[in-house]
Amino acid sequence: MFWLMPAVYWDSGLSQSGLSTLAFGWLVAAVPSLLALTLSFGEQTSPLLLRRLDLAGIGTIGLVLALIPWVGNVGHMNEGAHYLLAMCFLATATGFAVAPRSGRAADLDLPIILINSFSYTAAFAVMGNPVMTAILIMLALVSIMMFVTGQRIMSQLQSLRADSEHRAVHDGLTGLLNRDGFIKAVETSTKTESAPTGTTVADHESSDWLVLLDLVGFKQVNDRFGHTAGDMVLTQVGERLKANLPSSSTIARLASDEFAFTIIGSSKNAMECTMGRLLDVMASPYPHDRGSSQVSASVGITQMTGGAGPTELMAEADLAMYESKKTKASYITHYDRSLKEHFETRIDVEARLRQALVNHDIEFWAQPLVLSNNLRPVGVELLARWKLADGSYESPATFIPIAEETGLVVEIGRQALQFAASLLDRWDDDPELKHLSVNVNVAASHLTDGLLEDVIAVQPQGDHRLGIEFVESQLILDHEGGGADRLSSILDEFRRRRYRLLMDDFGTGYSSLSYLWAIPLSAIKIDRSLVMGVEDDRTKAGLLTATVAMARELQIPCVAEGVETDEAIEALNRLGVPILQGFGIAKPRPISETETALRRMVRNARGADQEMPDTNEFVKSLEQMNSEGYRLSVESLGITGDDG
Ligand code: C2E
Ligand code: CA
Ligand code: CA
């Protein structure tokens, strides 16, 4: 509008020199407008400011017009021009009074209102128009009042906005930053302070670190003592973080029990000291309204090198933290590229494995278990094999760990159970195979996640021929993690329903006696690392002798895995290991091939029985044992009569 003014005035009846003054005034007016325009662009303020600039233009040109009577030979000024002057004032003064106020341009508002009020009023007074003068004085007062009220509203709005901005980036419970706040803070610091991309810093050199910390055991606090107690623990975690981290650290609570912070300008060694101290402090009990609780922390750390933004850094630390989490105790993992590669492989394998499970591309092969004295088969272990598109098979050693991480192992376990049940069903009518047991490998996570229901679903009446192999270490962690009661009751229920439990890979983990007592086991499987080469290794032989003696004491039969040679068979037989499994007896093969091998072994063993009467003291003594649970396992080994 301002820029059209000259055209509007062209016909207003002004003289030549009046028009030149007008043109000059217009040019002069353009200067502050352009200045204000630059200011508002610099501050990236709203487009409403542009309207303010228009107002400034109108105001200035009106002012110039008002001054025309003093600038020499101006000719006459008609009625219309008078009212245009008044309108200029009205538009400028009220416009500025209600204009949105922000940025440096807003500082000009009050001066502009005052100058306008004074000059227009003065102009009409000089022109001898008392009515217009009075109206303009009133309007000036109203404009100033509007300005003052606007100012007050603005400051209230500003404090409200500051408050909501604070809330948008802070966590209400702990007062720490929240995820958004943390991302913003890290964004700022990575822009200014980090080492360039790809730099690796020596352990004593200073660097910046981003740490993610996830509480372990917090959920139990919440579940057991309620949310008030949980909140009290979280608040104290926040306080301990603040008290034990350097003041330069940015600290945040990202999610319910997940915290993040930075350690700035610290060598790797110094950072590790800080972390060690912090974890010590974090480990001490947290008092709350219902007593006190302890929690530990899984920690992931990544170095803040340039180029990586906050989201990327947090993803890195998250991968590292995920590694720590696997230990279920306080643990620190540093991020490195291999974690990322592993993660990418995992994503890929997970997607393909999920599809493979739908397509039933996971087959179950079987490997026989035999008595050591006469090599008579007592059962088989089912071993998963992933059939790939090219007809080759992938080893479970590569995909089971990923299946465990992604939870798909539960579905593999279910399919294995279904396969086992159908196998047992088929063998029921087969005089040569009907006494054989079938063992299924399950992940410990499955044990506490519906395994019993899955077993009952496939074999509702209970069947001592169905064996469940699980790995000791995971079980013990669950035991310590507070799930002991639940776990024991699940295991007791297995026992009550006449399913067998076998502890797998014994000797690789804790091999803890107390857990052997606590769990109603039907057998322990001695890991192949303890078995392979036993014929030439006195230490291994000694360890095996001790294990066999212990198992005998506990009245639990043991199975030696990884039996590869005839010498090993002989040595193990001599050491009193009752049951054997390994390539030296039979390799894992597709079920039809294993069935053929089993029949052959059953027939051969009959002959062997006659030549070599039962010399194994331990197997003989098993038959005399009376304990209910134990008898089950003897039956399951196929040692007693026809009915099992
Ligand atoms: P595991 O339960 O200890 O199974 C025995 C492994 O030892 C099998 O490897 C078997 O092929 C191998 N083995 C048998 N005899 C010998 C021998 O004489 N010498 C040597 N060197 N190795 C022998 P596999 O089939 O590759 O399975 C590896 C692991 O994958 C298994 O170890 C088990 O922990 C897991 N797994 C296999 N199938 C399943 C499954 O269906 N579910 C779950 N959850 N895990 C499974
Ligand atoms: Ca096994
Ligand atoms: Ca094993």
XYZ file of C-alpha atoms and ligand atoms in Angstrom:
692
model
C 0.000 0.000 0.000
C 2.793 2.336 0.967
C 4.468 1.777 -2.368
C 1.297 2.855 -4.206
C 1.058 6.135 -2.316
C 2.716 8.366 -4.963
C 0.086 7.298 -7.510
C -2.734 8.057 -5.057
C -1.378 11.529 -4.460
C -0.671 12.351 -8.075
C -4.161 13.764 -8.517
C -4.468 15.404 -5.123
C -4.026 18.911 -6.488
C -0.552 19.503 -5.172
C 1.812 21.850 -7.041
C 4.971 20.686 -8.859
C 7.237 21.451 -5.941
C 4.731 19.802 -3.561
C 4.968 16.686 -5.672
C 8.783 16.768 -5.685
C 8.761 17.103 -1.907
C 6.390 14.193 -1.791
C 8.686 12.119 -3.996
C 11.642 13.060 -1.809
C 9.669 12.137 1.318
C 8.713 8.856 -0.233
C 12.351 8.038 -0.940
C 13.352 9.033 2.602
C 10.533 6.879 3.981
C 11.712 3.930 1.969
C 15.085 3.918 3.773
C 13.872 3.048 7.322
C 11.368 0.625 5.821
C 14.116 -1.222 3.985
C 16.241 -1.132 7.142
C 13.426 -2.641 9.187
C 12.916 -5.198 6.433
C 16.553 -6.299 6.661
C 16.295 -6.502 10.441
C 13.249 -8.717 10.278
C 14.851 -11.060 7.733
C 17.915 -11.359 9.950
C 15.716 -12.444 12.809
C 13.536 -14.689 10.703
C 10.456 -13.215 12.289
C 6.943 -13.783 11.069
C 5.618 -12.375 7.772
C 3.339 -10.184 9.884
C 6.355 -7.954 10.314
C 6.162 -7.095 6.642
C 2.774 -5.561 7.343
C 4.461 -3.521 10.058
C 6.849 -2.254 7.379
C 3.902 -1.127 5.268
C 2.553 0.743 8.263
C 5.920 2.373 8.769
C 5.797 3.521 5.162
C 2.309 4.994 5.465
C 3.273 6.705 8.687
C 6.373 8.251 7.205
C 4.690 9.509 4.076
C 1.885 10.983 6.150
C 4.491 12.740 8.246
C 6.185 14.133 5.152
C 2.813 15.398 3.873
C 2.130 17.041 7.214
C 5.436 18.857 6.944
C 4.746 20.076 3.385
C 3.128 23.412 4.528
C 6.515 24.408 5.998
C 8.551 23.499 2.969
C 8.225 26.567 0.805
C 5.939 26.863 -2.185
C 3.543 23.966 -1.865
C 0.355 25.248 -3.457
C -2.935 24.349 -1.851
C -3.879 21.247 0.017
C -7.411 19.979 -0.553
C -9.931 18.491 1.890
C -9.228 14.902 0.749
C -5.565 15.273 1.586
C -6.458 16.352 5.139
C -8.486 13.218 5.673
C -5.843 11.077 4.081
C -3.431 12.542 6.625
C -5.778 11.560 9.440
C -6.108 8.066 8.025
C -2.333 7.754 7.804
C -2.125 8.545 11.471
C -4.907 6.161 12.379
C -3.405 3.308 10.406
C 0.100 3.885 11.702
C -0.549 4.522 15.363
C -3.167 1.806 15.919
C -1.341 -0.550 13.619
C 1.816 -0.238 15.658
C -0.092 -0.486 18.915
C -1.514 -3.897 18.021
C 1.276 -5.161 15.768
C 2.951 -8.418 16.879
C 5.944 -7.511 18.931
C 9.093 -9.486 18.530
C 12.580 -8.911 17.343
C 14.623 -5.749 17.269
C 12.210 -3.974 14.888
C 9.654 -3.939 17.727
C 11.840 -1.571 19.738
C 10.816 1.150 17.277
C 7.099 0.755 18.061
C 6.651 3.215 20.913
C 8.812 5.972 19.348
C 6.851 5.608 16.115
C 3.505 5.917 17.920
C 4.677 8.962 19.864
C 6.200 10.722 16.840
C 3.059 10.024 14.822
C 0.739 11.269 17.540
C 2.752 14.420 18.075
C 3.389 15.331 14.461
C -0.133 14.707 13.084
C -1.742 16.440 16.006
C 0.654 19.355 15.536
C -0.040 19.367 11.787
C -3.826 19.719 12.301
C -3.319 22.282 15.059
C -1.144 24.370 12.736
C -3.725 24.014 9.951
C -6.308 25.384 12.417
C -8.606 22.353 12.571
C -9.543 22.045 16.303
C -12.017 19.137 15.817
C -9.434 16.997 14.060
C -6.805 18.034 16.623
C -9.056 16.938 19.514
C -9.909 13.641 17.771
C -6.246 12.958 17.123
C -5.281 13.669 20.748
C -7.910 11.164 21.862
C -6.772 8.633 19.304
C -3.173 9.139 20.424
C -4.170 8.383 24.032
C -6.095 5.300 22.931
C -3.102 4.122 20.875
C -0.746 4.522 23.800
C -3.156 2.660 26.089
C -3.488 -0.110 23.543
C 0.260 -0.250 23.271
C 0.730 -0.538 27.033
C -1.968 -3.235 27.368
C -0.486 -5.091 24.410
C 2.895 -4.885 26.050
C 1.541 -6.464 29.254
C -0.249 -9.248 27.389
C 2.896 -9.876 25.408
C 5.058 -10.281 28.487
C 2.519 -12.713 29.981
C 2.457 -14.662 26.754
C 6.225 -14.684 26.686
C 6.518 -16.153 30.161
C 3.862 -18.757 29.291
C 5.744 -19.628 26.149
C 9.046 -19.856 28.038
C 7.346 -22.176 30.498
C 5.957 -24.475 27.808
C 9.279 -24.406 25.958
C 10.960 -25.536 29.180
C 8.428 -28.301 29.587
C 8.860 -29.388 25.978
C 12.521 -30.221 26.560
C 12.516 -31.310 30.211
C 11.323 -34.364 32.087
C 8.693 -33.525 34.675
C 9.742 -36.153 37.207
C 13.503 -35.724 37.433
C 13.875 -32.201 36.079
C 16.502 -33.505 33.678
C 16.305 -32.878 29.944
C 13.988 -35.159 28.006
C 14.766 -36.857 24.695
C 14.068 -33.751 22.583
C 16.077 -31.547 24.904
C 18.973 -33.965 24.876
C 18.974 -34.211 21.092
C 18.983 -30.408 20.796
C 21.781 -30.039 23.339
C 23.922 -32.718 21.704
C 23.232 -31.202 18.284
C 24.633 -27.902 19.455
C 27.704 -29.439 21.061
C 28.502 -31.773 18.139
C 28.423 -28.774 15.811
C 30.973 -26.906 17.848
C 33.258 -29.266 19.692
C 33.771 -32.671 18.166
C 36.805 -34.243 16.606
C 36.581 -34.691 12.834
C 34.987 -37.798 11.362
C 36.884 -41.026 11.579
C 39.448 -39.831 14.101
C 40.359 -42.370 16.682
C 41.637 -40.905 19.860
C 44.294 -42.558 21.995
C 43.157 -43.649 25.449
C 44.869 -40.746 27.194
C 43.677 -38.090 24.725
C 40.675 -35.997 25.497
C 37.395 -36.610 23.705
C 33.636 -36.316 24.166
C 31.438 -39.300 25.001
C 27.769 -40.065 24.794
C 26.463 -42.589 27.295
C 23.130 -44.410 27.439
C 22.173 -46.046 30.697
C 19.273 -48.430 31.129
C 18.215 -49.569 34.575
C 18.064 -53.314 35.160
C 15.499 -54.469 37.698
C 13.493 -51.233 37.675
C 10.401 -52.945 36.300
C 10.395 -55.283 39.290
C 10.489 -52.298 41.664
C 7.488 -50.827 39.880
C 5.611 -54.126 39.830
C 6.338 -54.995 43.451
C 6.174 -51.664 45.228
C 4.026 -49.544 42.923
C 4.565 -46.429 40.855
C 5.218 -44.054 43.732
C 8.188 -46.162 44.784
C 9.266 -46.409 41.141
C 9.104 -42.630 40.761
C 11.155 -42.163 43.927
C 13.837 -44.472 42.576
C 13.935 -42.616 39.254
C 14.209 -39.243 40.959
C 17.142 -40.516 43.007
C 18.810 -41.952 39.924
C 18.574 -38.469 38.384
C 20.047 -36.919 41.526
C 22.914 -39.408 41.656
C 23.693 -38.730 38.008
C 23.754 -34.982 38.617
C 25.892 -35.341 41.717
C 28.441 -37.682 40.159
C 28.899 -36.354 36.649
C 30.987 -33.296 35.742
C 29.089 -30.016 35.533
C 29.798 -29.884 31.792
C 27.727 -33.044 31.246
C 24.311 -32.835 29.632
C 22.022 -35.275 31.452
C 18.629 -36.523 30.309
C 15.941 -39.075 31.038
C 14.939 -40.479 27.657
C 12.230 -42.946 28.587
C 10.863 -44.585 31.711
C 14.102 -46.099 32.993
C 16.520 -45.001 30.301
C 18.946 -42.170 30.894
C 21.526 -40.488 28.667
C 24.374 -38.123 29.313
C 27.538 -36.714 27.818
C 31.013 -36.634 29.279
C 32.868 -33.763 27.694
C 36.607 -33.367 27.210
C 37.643 -36.531 29.012
C 40.239 -39.153 28.099
C 38.983 -42.715 27.720
C 40.729 -43.672 30.952
C 39.287 -40.770 32.908
C 35.826 -41.397 31.450
C 36.027 -45.044 32.508
C 36.981 -43.981 36.038
C 33.988 -41.650 36.130
C 31.743 -44.443 34.897
C 33.142 -46.930 37.413
C 32.480 -44.534 40.281
C 29.032 -43.746 38.945
C 28.010 -47.393 38.695
C 29.222 -47.957 42.257
C 27.074 -45.110 43.487
C 24.122 -46.268 41.396
C 24.335 -49.765 42.859
C 23.609 -48.721 46.441
C 19.987 -49.135 47.597
C 17.304 -46.572 46.791
C 15.022 -45.843 49.758
C 11.336 -45.400 48.886
C 7.936 -45.365 50.561
C 7.735 -49.159 50.759
C 11.274 -49.918 51.871
C 14.257 -49.803 49.598
C 15.350 -51.414 46.331
C 18.463 -51.998 44.329
C 18.832 -51.670 40.580
C 21.802 -52.127 38.281
C 22.553 -50.537 34.925
C 23.310 -51.606 31.361
C 25.534 -48.992 29.791
C 26.451 -48.248 26.174
C 29.106 -45.666 25.320
C 30.042 -44.077 22.043
C 32.651 -41.497 21.177
C 31.273 -38.240 19.798
C 33.271 -37.847 16.631
C 32.302 -35.154 14.165
C 29.906 -35.961 11.394
C 27.651 -38.087 13.547
C 24.523 -36.267 14.671
C 22.735 -36.911 17.962
C 20.347 -39.483 16.509
C 23.192 -41.474 15.009
C 25.249 -41.240 18.212
C 22.303 -42.374 20.276
C 21.709 -45.313 17.941
C 25.361 -46.297 18.356
C 25.223 -46.063 22.133
C 21.954 -47.965 22.014
C 23.566 -50.858 20.135
C 26.340 -50.940 22.719
C 23.814 -50.809 25.547
C 21.906 -53.667 23.947
C 25.084 -55.748 24.196
C 25.429 -54.865 27.879
C 21.823 -55.796 28.463
C 22.495 -59.376 27.471
C 24.487 -59.837 30.675
C 21.526 -58.763 32.823
C 23.908 -57.118 35.296
C 25.747 -53.798 35.539
C 27.907 -53.765 32.473
C 29.539 -51.257 30.117
C 29.974 -51.800 26.365
C 31.810 -49.468 23.996
C 30.381 -49.013 20.544
C 32.454 -50.117 17.579
C 31.744 -50.840 13.932
C 31.443 -54.591 14.440
C 28.365 -53.975 16.598
C 26.778 -52.129 13.723
C 27.689 -54.838 11.236
C 26.311 -57.444 13.593
C 23.153 -55.397 13.910
C 22.745 -55.157 10.139
C 23.300 -58.897 9.729
C 20.791 -59.488 12.477
C 18.148 -57.374 10.739
C 18.763 -59.244 7.485
C 18.799 -62.710 9.026
C 15.776 -61.905 11.147
C 13.688 -60.991 8.107
C 14.756 -64.093 6.183
C 14.354 -66.365 9.197
C 10.867 -65.059 9.876
C 9.929 -65.993 6.317
C 11.691 -69.353 6.607
C 9.589 -70.194 9.658
C 6.419 -69.366 7.766
C 7.564 -71.512 4.811
C 8.656 -74.348 7.108
C 12.208 -74.118 5.748
C 13.605 -74.983 9.172
C 14.030 -78.749 9.211
C 14.758 -80.879 12.225
C 17.502 -83.421 11.824
C 18.219 -86.005 14.468
C 21.331 -87.401 16.135
C 21.168 -90.623 18.211
C 22.028 -90.952 21.897
C 23.286 -94.416 22.867
C 24.187 -96.380 25.998
C 27.952 -96.386 26.409
C 28.247 -100.074 27.251
C 26.463 -101.605 24.268
C 25.743 -98.627 21.972
C 22.041 -99.361 22.139
C 20.098 -96.208 21.140
C 18.045 -94.572 23.886
C 16.836 -91.609 21.923
C 17.647 -88.758 19.585
C 18.336 -85.059 19.838
C 16.569 -82.879 17.266
C 18.857 -80.277 15.689
C 17.555 -77.429 13.576
C 18.781 -76.988 10.003
C 17.800 -74.040 7.829
C 17.243 -75.068 4.235
C 18.335 -72.242 1.931
C 17.061 -71.500 -1.567
C 20.107 -73.142 -3.219
C 19.395 -76.404 -1.367
C 22.272 -75.982 1.099
C 21.747 -75.944 4.861
C 22.674 -73.225 7.290
C 24.106 -74.270 10.642
C 22.151 -73.435 13.787
C 25.390 -72.078 15.225
C 24.872 -69.007 12.994
C 21.133 -68.472 13.149
C 20.149 -69.654 16.635
C 22.008 -66.804 18.389
C 20.180 -64.295 16.182
C 16.905 -66.149 16.708
C 17.542 -65.812 20.440
C 18.145 -62.077 20.203
C 15.045 -61.496 18.148
C 12.765 -63.856 20.039
C 12.188 -66.019 16.940
C 13.776 -68.880 18.852
C 10.446 -69.374 20.580
C 8.789 -70.174 17.250
C 11.679 -72.502 16.339
C 11.110 -74.241 19.678
C 7.402 -74.603 18.928
C 8.061 -76.140 15.524
C 10.641 -78.481 17.078
C 8.074 -79.560 19.677
C 5.479 -80.234 16.991
C 8.016 -82.234 15.041
C 8.981 -84.205 18.165
C 5.347 -84.936 18.978
C 4.593 -86.204 15.483
C 7.744 -88.334 15.581
C 6.802 -89.904 18.922
C 3.322 -90.506 17.598
C 4.721 -92.308 14.557
C 7.131 -94.360 16.658
C 4.326 -95.518 18.984
C 3.455 -98.312 16.543
C 7.056 -99.174 15.727
C 8.410 -102.015 17.899
C 12.026 -101.043 17.196
C 11.710 -97.327 17.883
C 8.820 -96.981 20.349
C 11.070 -96.776 23.443
C 13.281 -94.059 22.099
C 13.118 -90.571 23.518
C 13.198 -87.339 21.521
C 15.023 -84.307 22.890
C 14.252 -80.769 21.783
C 16.553 -77.782 22.318
C 14.840 -74.741 23.777
C 16.048 -71.287 24.652
C 15.908 -70.289 28.305
C 13.741 -67.327 27.305
C 11.161 -69.799 25.985
C 11.209 -71.638 29.299
C 9.763 -68.623 31.087
C 7.710 -67.555 28.071
C 5.052 -70.153 27.509
C 7.154 -73.277 26.916
C 5.058 -75.401 29.262
C 1.869 -74.371 27.436
C 3.534 -75.146 24.097
C 4.627 -78.572 25.336
C 1.190 -79.355 26.716
C -0.322 -78.249 23.401
C 1.614 -80.870 21.453
C 1.693 -83.657 24.049
C -1.187 -83.089 26.478
C -0.967 -86.355 28.412
C 2.668 -85.905 29.365
C 5.312 -88.197 27.959
C 8.598 -89.110 29.563
C 10.008 -89.701 26.089
C 9.834 -85.988 25.383
C 12.988 -84.279 26.659
C 13.659 -80.558 26.908
C 17.308 -79.491 26.611
C 18.147 -76.061 27.972
C 21.418 -74.279 28.660
C 22.488 -73.761 32.215
C 23.947 -70.243 32.125
C 20.780 -68.441 30.997
C 18.769 -70.323 33.528
C 21.027 -69.271 36.352
C 20.828 -65.634 35.325
C 17.052 -65.832 35.369
C 17.300 -67.463 38.759
C 19.380 -64.600 40.111
C 17.281 -61.998 38.371
C 14.504 -62.629 40.893
C 12.459 -65.059 38.796
C 13.604 -67.997 40.942
C 10.222 -68.867 42.404
C 8.437 -68.704 39.099
C 11.150 -70.711 37.380
C 11.151 -73.458 40.016
C 7.401 -73.773 39.814
C 7.572 -74.036 36.007
C 10.268 -76.693 36.231
C 8.358 -78.602 38.925
C 5.325 -78.565 36.677
C 7.367 -80.136 33.857
C 8.449 -82.822 36.227
C 4.921 -83.373 37.582
C 3.606 -83.795 34.055
C 6.280 -86.356 33.246
C 8.361 -84.406 30.752
C 12.118 -84.701 31.053
C 14.478 -81.767 31.600
C 18.107 -82.019 30.480
C 20.764 -79.473 31.300
C 22.735 -78.856 28.104
C 26.383 -77.846 27.637
C 27.255 -78.657 31.250
C 30.794 -77.540 32.037
C 30.805 -74.437 29.862
C 28.930 -72.124 32.180
C 28.737 -71.967 35.926
C 28.348 -75.718 36.455
C 26.908 -74.763 39.760
C 26.135 -77.563 42.169
C 23.468 -75.619 44.010
C 21.443 -75.186 40.842
C 21.783 -78.847 40.025
C 20.153 -79.509 43.378
C 17.454 -76.922 42.859
C 16.314 -78.042 39.409
C 14.502 -81.371 38.966
C 16.773 -82.640 36.183
C 16.478 -85.893 34.284
C 20.000 -85.738 32.871
C 22.981 -83.466 32.376
C 24.715 -83.263 29.029
C 28.453 -82.762 29.392
C 29.671 -80.256 26.839
C 31.812 -81.552 23.992
C 34.701 -79.264 24.967
C 35.133 -81.435 28.078
C 34.709 -84.653 26.138
C 36.672 -84.284 22.916
C 40.150 -85.732 23.281
C 39.391 -87.255 26.680
C 41.213 -90.454 25.653
C 44.571 -88.604 25.643
C 43.968 -85.881 28.166
C 44.335 -86.696 31.846
C 42.953 -83.365 33.008
C 39.791 -83.904 31.001
C 39.549 -87.460 32.260
C 39.853 -86.167 35.817
C 37.182 -83.532 35.274
C 34.873 -86.097 33.725
C 35.417 -88.537 36.591
C 34.498 -85.808 39.056
C 31.420 -84.827 37.027
C 30.253 -88.430 36.781
C 30.747 -88.911 40.526
C 28.800 -85.765 41.268
C 25.980 -86.730 38.908
C 25.827 -90.142 40.505
C 25.603 -88.505 43.920
C 22.701 -86.415 42.686
C 21.195 -89.488 41.034
C 21.175 -87.790 37.665
C 22.505 -89.706 34.642
C 24.914 -87.865 32.369
C 25.385 -87.788 28.625
C 28.746 -87.128 26.963
C 28.479 -85.029 23.780
C 31.068 -84.783 21.014
C 32.111 -88.417 21.082
C 34.102 -88.655 17.864
C 36.279 -91.770 18.048
C 36.199 -95.403 19.149
C 38.933 -94.564 21.675
C 36.709 -91.883 23.168
C 33.801 -94.361 23.387
C 36.042 -96.790 25.221
C 37.462 -94.163 27.580
C 34.019 -92.766 28.414
C 32.660 -96.230 29.018
C 35.553 -96.840 31.390
C 34.969 -93.536 33.193
C 31.357 -94.570 33.800
C 29.544 -92.110 31.538
C 26.309 -93.980 30.813
C 25.124 -92.270 27.617
C 27.026 -91.029 24.561
C 26.337 -88.795 21.582
C 28.663 -87.747 18.784
C 29.926 -88.054 15.240
C 31.797 -91.215 16.296
C 28.418 -92.901 16.833
C 26.238 -91.110 14.291
C 26.130 -87.639 12.787
C 22.975 -85.544 12.777
C 21.042 -86.540 9.629
C 17.540 -85.948 8.216
C 15.036 -87.953 10.184
C 14.481 -90.760 7.627
C 18.223 -91.448 7.477
C 18.524 -91.354 11.256
C 15.607 -93.768 11.592
C 17.402 -96.241 9.310
C 20.575 -95.844 11.379
C 18.614 -96.311 14.617
C 17.060 -99.582 13.446
C 20.472 -100.877 12.468
C 21.887 -99.840 15.830
C 19.008 -101.482 17.740
C 19.672 -104.782 15.929
C 23.446 -104.581 16.354
C 23.132 -103.747 20.015
C 21.045 -106.877 20.614
C 23.931 -108.895 19.308
C 26.391 -106.834 21.306
C 24.333 -107.431 24.467
C 24.923 -111.149 24.184
C 28.632 -110.814 23.579
C 29.188 -108.096 26.117
C 26.970 -108.485 29.189
C 26.095 -105.262 30.984
C 29.421 -104.243 32.441
C 28.523 -100.710 33.240
C 28.209 -100.444 37.002
C 26.454 -97.142 36.846
C 23.746 -98.236 34.435
C 23.106 -101.298 36.556
C 22.862 -99.239 39.691
C 20.439 -96.872 37.997
C 17.907 -99.648 37.800
C 18.012 -100.127 41.526
C 17.310 -96.576 42.387
C 13.864 -95.967 43.764
C 13.227 -92.265 43.756
C 10.142 -91.422 41.730
C 11.770 -88.788 39.568
C 14.787 -90.878 39.022
C 12.838 -93.900 37.908
C 11.301 -91.752 35.227
C 14.652 -90.902 33.796
C 15.749 -94.524 33.841
C 12.609 -95.426 31.947
C 13.185 -92.644 29.554
C 16.612 -93.929 28.782
C 15.002 -97.063 27.460
C 16.711 -99.244 30.053
C 13.648 -100.880 31.666
C 11.009 -103.186 30.225
C 8.613 -102.773 27.345
C 6.003 -100.502 28.914
C 8.478 -97.836 29.799
P 23.916 -78.455 21.183
O 22.588 -78.506 21.802
O 25.092 -78.603 22.085
O 23.901 -79.540 20.045
C 24.934 -80.391 19.793
C 25.782 -79.836 18.713
O 26.987 -80.597 18.646
C 25.150 -79.977 17.349
O 25.587 -78.893 16.572
C 25.771 -81.242 16.808
O 25.758 -81.286 15.408
C 27.163 -81.110 17.339
N 27.814 -82.389 17.479
C 27.264 -83.601 17.697
N 28.206 -84.539 17.784
C 29.399 -83.923 17.586
C 30.747 -84.371 17.541
O 31.048 -85.554 17.698
N 31.704 -83.479 17.324
C 31.387 -82.171 17.137
N 32.402 -81.327 16.918
N 30.149 -81.701 17.167
C 29.159 -82.576 17.391
P 24.571 -78.095 15.747
O 23.554 -79.013 15.189
O 25.359 -77.250 14.837
O 23.842 -77.224 16.824
C 24.529 -76.229 17.453
C 23.723 -75.662 18.577
O 22.591 -74.971 18.074
C 23.147 -76.697 19.482
O 24.115 -77.090 20.372
C 22.012 -75.967 20.121
O 22.490 -75.192 21.203
C 21.567 -75.067 19.025
N 20.385 -75.635 18.409
C 20.315 -76.572 17.445
N 19.041 -76.811 17.141
C 18.274 -76.042 17.930
C 16.849 -75.846 18.088
O 16.022 -76.484 17.459
N 16.462 -74.927 19.015
C 17.357 -74.237 19.761
N 16.884 -73.360 20.643
N 18.674 -74.398 19.647
C 19.128 -75.298 18.738
Ca 21.396 -79.750 22.861
Ca 25.178 -79.394 23.989
